[in-house]
mmCIF file with all atom_site columns, C-alpha atoms in Angstrom:
data_model
loop_
_atom_site.group_PDB
_atom_site.id
_atom_site.type_symbol
_atom_site.label_atom_id
_atom_site.label_alt_id
_atom_site.label_comp_id
_atom_site.label_asym_id
_atom_site.label_entity_id
_atom_site.label_seq_id
_atom_site.pdbx_PDB_ins_code
_atom_site.Cartn_x
_atom_site.Cartn_y
_atom_site.Cartn_z
_atom_site.occupancy
_atom_site.B_iso_or_equiv
_atom_site.pdbx_formal_charge
_atom_site.auth_seq_id
_atom_site.auth_comp_id
_atom_site.auth_asym_id
_atom_site.auth_atom_id
_atom_site.pdbx_PDB_model_num
ATOM 1   C CA . ASP A 1 1   ? -4.868  18.036  14.187 1.00 62.00 ? 1   ASP A CA 1
ATOM 2   C CA . SER A 1 2   ? -2.813  16.177  11.634 1.00 70.00 ? 2   SER A CA 1
ATOM 3   C CA . GLY A 1 3   ? -4.466  12.665  11.983 1.00 79.00 ? 3   GLY A CA 1
ATOM 4   C CA . THR A 1 4   ? -1.372  10.852  13.277 1.00 84.00 ? 4   THR A CA 1
ATOM 5   C CA . PHE A 1 5   ? -2.385  10.500  16.746 1.00 91.00 ? 5   PHE A CA 1
ATOM 6   C CA . LEU A 1 6   ? -5.628  9.393   18.775 1.00 93.00 ? 6   LEU A CA 1
ATOM 7   C CA . GLY A 1 7   ? -6.296  11.071  22.093 1.00 92.00 ? 7   GLY A CA 1
ATOM 8   C CA . LEU A 1 8   ? -8.382  9.101   24.614 1.00 92.00 ? 8   LEU A CA 1
ATOM 9   C CA . GLY A 1 9   ? -9.856  10.111  27.970 1.00 93.00 ? 9   GLY A CA 1
ATOM 10  C CA . THR A 1 10  ? -11.539 7.525   30.082 1.00 92.00 ? 10  THR A CA 1
ATOM 11  C CA . VAL A 1 11  ? -14.323 7.471   32.834 1.00 92.00 ? 11  VAL A CA 1
ATOM 12  C CA . THR A 1 12  ? -11.665 6.552   35.353 1.00 91.00 ? 12  THR A CA 1
ATOM 13  C CA . GLY A 1 13  ? -9.739  9.821   34.639 1.00 91.00 ? 13  GLY A CA 1
ATOM 14  C CA . SER A 1 14  ? -6.932  8.207   32.706 1.00 93.00 ? 14  SER A CA 1
ATOM 15  C CA . VAL A 1 15  ? -5.614  9.871   29.411 1.00 94.00 ? 15  VAL A CA 1
ATOM 16  C CA . ALA A 1 16  ? -3.870  7.930   26.495 1.00 94.00 ? 16  ALA A CA 1
ATOM 17  C CA . ILE A 1 17  ? -2.241  8.800   23.188 1.00 92.00 ? 17  ILE A CA 1
ATOM 18  C CA . HIS A 1 18  ? -2.353  6.097   20.452 1.00 92.00 ? 18  HIS A CA 1
ATOM 19  C CA . ILE A 1 19  ? -0.841  6.085   16.930 1.00 89.00 ? 19  ILE A CA 1
ATOM 20  C CA . ALA A 1 20  ? -4.008  6.561   14.816 1.00 89.00 ? 20  ALA A CA 1
ATOM 21  C CA . PHE A 1 21  ? -3.287  3.851   12.117 1.00 89.00 ? 21  PHE A CA 1
ATOM 22  C CA . SER A 1 22  ? -2.102  0.943   14.223 1.00 89.00 ? 22  SER A CA 1
ATOM 23  C CA . LEU A 1 23  ? -3.620  1.952   17.724 1.00 90.00 ? 23  LEU A CA 1
ATOM 24  C CA . GLN A 1 24  ? -0.318  1.495   19.352 1.00 89.00 ? 24  GLN A CA 1
ATOM 25  C CA . ARG A 1 25  ? -0.176  3.159   22.611 1.00 91.00 ? 25  ARG A CA 1
ATOM 26  C CA . LEU A 1 26  ? 2.495   5.675   22.912 1.00 89.00 ? 26  LEU A CA 1
ATOM 27  C CA . TYR A 1 27  ? 1.378   7.632   26.266 1.00 90.00 ? 27  TYR A CA 1
ATOM 28  C CA . TYR A 1 28  ? -0.801  6.498   29.239 1.00 92.00 ? 28  TYR A CA 1
ATOM 29  C CA . VAL A 1 29  ? -1.262  8.188   32.572 1.00 91.00 ? 29  VAL A CA 1
ATOM 30  C CA . LYS A 1 30  ? -3.540  6.334   34.905 1.00 92.00 ? 30  LYS A CA 1
ATOM 31  C CA . GLU A 1 31  ? -6.033  8.380   36.669 1.00 89.00 ? 31  GLU A CA 1
ATOM 32  C CA . ALA A 1 32  ? -4.546  11.688  35.450 1.00 90.00 ? 32  ALA A CA 1
ATOM 33  C CA . HIS A 1 33  ? -7.842  13.205  36.683 1.00 91.00 ? 33  HIS A CA 1
ATOM 34  C CA . GLY A 1 34  ? -9.742  12.124  39.668 1.00 87.00 ? 34  GLY A CA 1
ATOM 35  C CA . ILE A 1 35  ? -13.060 11.791  37.713 1.00 89.00 ? 35  ILE A CA 1
ATOM 36  C CA . VAL A 1 36  ? -14.597 11.407  34.245 1.00 93.00 ? 36  VAL A CA 1
ATOM 37  C CA . VAL A 1 37  ? -12.498 13.051  31.392 1.00 93.00 ? 37  VAL A CA 1
ATOM 38  C CA . THR A 1 38  ? -14.964 15.068  29.640 1.00 92.00 ? 38  THR A CA 1
ATOM 39  C CA . ASP A 1 39  ? -13.020 16.497  26.568 1.00 93.00 ? 39  ASP A CA 1
ATOM 40  C CA . VAL A 1 40  ? -9.414  15.951  24.956 1.00 93.00 ? 40  VAL A CA 1
ATOM 41  C CA . ALA A 1 41  ? -7.931  18.111  22.180 1.00 91.00 ? 41  ALA A CA 1
ATOM 42  C CA . PHE A 1 42  ? -4.496  18.373  20.639 1.00 89.00 ? 42  PHE A CA 1
ATOM 43  C CA . VAL A 1 43  ? -2.645  21.653  20.422 1.00 85.00 ? 43  VAL A CA 1
ATOM 44  C CA . PRO A 1 44  ? -2.631  22.733  17.039 1.00 83.00 ? 44  PRO A CA 1
ATOM 45  C CA . GLU A 1 45  ? 0.241   22.776  14.765 1.00 76.00 ? 45  GLU A CA 1
ATOM 46  C CA . SER A 1 46  ? 0.304   26.362  14.270 1.00 74.00 ? 46  SER A CA 1
ATOM 47  C CA . ARG A 1 47  ? 3.189   28.679  15.282 1.00 74.00 ? 47  ARG A CA 1
ATOM 48  C CA . PRO A 1 48  ? 1.964   29.214  18.834 1.00 72.00 ? 48  PRO A CA 1
ATOM 49  C CA . GLY A 1 49  ? 1.381   25.557  19.223 1.00 71.00 ? 49  GLY A CA 1
ATOM 50  C CA . ARG A 1 50  ? 4.815   24.717  18.009 1.00 72.00 ? 50  ARG A CA 1
ATOM 51  C CA . GLU A 1 51  ? 6.183   27.174  20.821 1.00 72.00 ? 51  GLU A CA 1
ATOM 52  C CA . LEU A 1 52  ? 4.167   25.476  23.277 1.00 73.00 ? 52  LEU A CA 1
ATOM 53  C CA . LEU A 1 53  ? 5.457   21.890  22.016 1.00 75.00 ? 53  LEU A CA 1
ATOM 54  C CA . GLY A 1 54  ? 8.979   22.776  22.209 1.00 76.00 ? 54  GLY A CA 1
ATOM 55  C CA . GLY A 1 55  ? 10.835  19.330  21.423 1.00 78.00 ? 55  GLY A CA 1
ATOM 56  C CA . HIS A 1 56  ? 7.852   17.248  22.100 1.00 83.00 ? 56  HIS A CA 1
ATOM 57  C CA . GLU A 1 57  ? 6.060   15.407  19.037 1.00 83.00 ? 57  GLU A CA 1
ATOM 58  C CA . ALA A 1 58  ? 2.500   16.057  20.318 1.00 85.00 ? 58  ALA A CA 1
ATOM 59  C CA . ALA A 1 59  ? 0.401   18.038  23.368 1.00 87.00 ? 59  ALA A CA 1
ATOM 60  C CA . LEU A 1 60  ? -2.847  16.937  24.363 1.00 89.00 ? 60  LEU A CA 1
ATOM 61  C CA . LEU A 1 61  ? -5.035  18.840  26.648 1.00 91.00 ? 61  LEU A CA 1
ATOM 62  C CA . SER A 1 62  ? -7.702  17.159  28.767 1.00 94.00 ? 62  SER A CA 1
ATOM 63  C CA . VAL A 1 63  ? -10.521 18.400  30.968 1.00 94.00 ? 63  VAL A CA 1
ATOM 64  C CA . ALA A 1 64  ? -12.311 16.491  33.581 1.00 93.00 ? 64  ALA A CA 1
ATOM 65  C CA . VAL A 1 65  ? -15.527 17.016  35.598 1.00 89.00 ? 65  VAL A CA 1
ATOM 66  C CA . ASP A 1 66  ? -13.412 18.399  38.389 1.00 84.00 ? 66  ASP A CA 1
ATOM 67  C CA . SER A 1 67  ? -12.881 21.459  36.259 1.00 85.00 ? 67  SER A CA 1
ATOM 68  C CA . ARG A 1 68  ? -9.092  20.907  35.950 1.00 89.00 ? 68  ARG A CA 1
ATOM 69  C CA . CYS A 1 69  ? -7.267  21.193  32.667 1.00 92.00 ? 69  CYS A CA 1
ATOM 70  C CA . LYS A 1 70  ? -3.932  18.982  32.128 1.00 92.00 ? 70  LYS A CA 1
ATOM 71  C CA . LEU A 1 71  ? -1.450  19.269  29.304 1.00 90.00 ? 71  LEU A CA 1
ATOM 72  C CA . HIS A 1 72  ? -0.051  15.977  28.265 1.00 91.00 ? 72  HIS A CA 1
ATOM 73  C CA . LEU A 1 73  ? 3.297   16.095  26.296 1.00 88.00 ? 73  LEU A CA 1
ATOM 74  C CA . LEU A 1 74  ? 4.199   13.224  24.167 1.00 86.00 ? 74  LEU A CA 1
ATOM 75  C CA . PRO A 1 75  ? 8.174   13.048  23.842 1.00 83.00 ? 75  PRO A CA 1
ATOM 76  C CA . THR A 1 76  ? 9.833   12.587  20.408 1.00 82.00 ? 76  THR A CA 1
ATOM 77  C CA . ARG A 1 77  ? 10.268  9.002   19.374 1.00 75.00 ? 77  ARG A CA 1
ATOM 78  C CA . ARG A 1 78  ? 13.730  7.909   18.483 1.00 75.00 ? 78  ARG A CA 1
ATOM 79  C CA . SER A 1 79  ? 14.404  5.910   15.321 1.00 75.00 ? 79  SER A CA 1
ATOM 80  C CA . LEU A 1 80  ? 17.488  4.598   13.641 1.00 75.00 ? 80  LEU A CA 1
ATOM 81  C CA . PRO A 1 81  ? 18.446  6.105   10.469 1.00 82.00 ? 81  PRO A CA 1
ATOM 82  C CA . VAL A 1 82  ? 18.253  3.791   7.365  1.00 84.00 ? 82  VAL A CA 1
ATOM 83  C CA . TRP A 1 83  ? 21.917  3.697   6.561  1.00 87.00 ? 83  TRP A CA 1
ATOM 84  C CA . LEU A 1 84  ? 22.764  2.633   10.101 1.00 87.00 ? 84  LEU A CA 1
ATOM 85  C CA . LEU A 1 85  ? 20.206  -0.323  9.853  1.00 87.00 ? 85  LEU A CA 1
ATOM 86  C CA . LEU A 1 86  ? 21.888  -1.307  6.621  1.00 91.00 ? 86  LEU A CA 1
ATOM 87  C CA . LEU A 1 87  ? 25.130  -1.097  7.708  1.00 93.00 ? 87  LEU A CA 1
ATOM 88  C CA . LEU A 1 88  ? 24.317  -3.390  10.836 1.00 93.00 ? 88  LEU A CA 1
ATOM 89  C CA . CYS A 1 89  ? 22.724  -5.782  8.342  1.00 94.00 ? 89  CYS A CA 1
ATOM 90  C CA . ALA A 1 90  ? 25.870  -6.090  6.189  1.00 95.00 ? 90  ALA A CA 1
ATOM 91  C CA . GLY A 1 91  ? 27.936  -6.290  9.398  1.00 95.00 ? 91  GLY A CA 1
ATOM 92  C CA . LEU A 1 92  ? 25.734  -9.381  10.470 1.00 95.00 ? 92  LEU A CA 1
ATOM 93  C CA . ILE A 1 93  ? 26.076  -10.885 7.077  1.00 94.00 ? 93  ILE A CA 1
ATOM 94  C CA . VAL A 1 94  ? 29.882  -10.650 6.952  1.00 93.00 ? 94  VAL A CA 1
ATOM 95  C CA . ALA A 1 95  ? 30.173  -11.808 10.538 1.00 94.00 ? 95  ALA A CA 1
ATOM 96  C CA . SER A 1 96  ? 28.004  -15.036 9.937  1.00 91.00 ? 96  SER A CA 1
ATOM 97  C CA . ILE A 1 97  ? 30.171  -15.914 6.903  1.00 89.00 ? 97  ILE A CA 1
ATOM 98  C CA . LEU A 1 98  ? 33.257  -15.407 8.784  1.00 89.00 ? 98  LEU A CA 1
ATOM 99  C CA . LEU A 1 99  ? 31.672  -17.822 11.666 1.00 90.00 ? 99  LEU A CA 1
ATOM 100 C CA . LEU A 1 100 ? 30.640  -20.361 9.147  1.00 88.00 ? 100 LEU A CA 1
ATOM 101 C CA . GLN A 1 101 ? 34.324  -20.449 7.628  1.00 87.00 ? 101 GLN A CA 1
ATOM 102 C CA . LEU A 1 102 ? 35.873  -20.708 11.119 1.00 88.00 ? 102 LEU A CA 1
ATOM 103 C CA . ALA A 1 103 ? 33.497  -23.617 11.917 1.00 87.00 ? 103 ALA A CA 1
ATOM 104 C CA . PHE A 1 104 ? 33.574  -25.405 8.660  1.00 86.00 ? 104 PHE A CA 1
ATOM 105 C CA . PRO A 1 105 ? 36.976  -24.736 7.125  1.00 83.00 ? 105 PRO A CA 1
ATOM 106 C CA . GLY A 1 106 ? 36.957  -24.828 3.169  1.00 77.00 ? 106 GLY A CA 1
ATOM 107 C CA . PHE A 1 107 ? 33.202  -23.577 3.331  1.00 68.00 ? 107 PHE A CA 1
ATOM 108 C CA . LEU A 1 108 ? 33.698  -20.904 0.604  1.00 70.00 ? 108 LEU A CA 1
#
């Protein structure tokens, strides 16, 4: 609905969710259906849709020729906060300088 993800259903019954701009695969279920997937649709980002999502990032409905409908939930991705990344980089620089000072006395 927002253009962030791309939903894919295959002729073998598999279902996948990719990031739209990079096509990185985030979710894949091999043979989720026994036969051809005929339609996929993301749950809208309205209030009822958010209630269905719960703590998940996206939800995809898939329908196959076998008349079954399945809900696929994409778990929320985890990431590091920027401040933590900067702190780790600063610690790595300080540790490198200390190791160089130990290996080569008079380095600084």
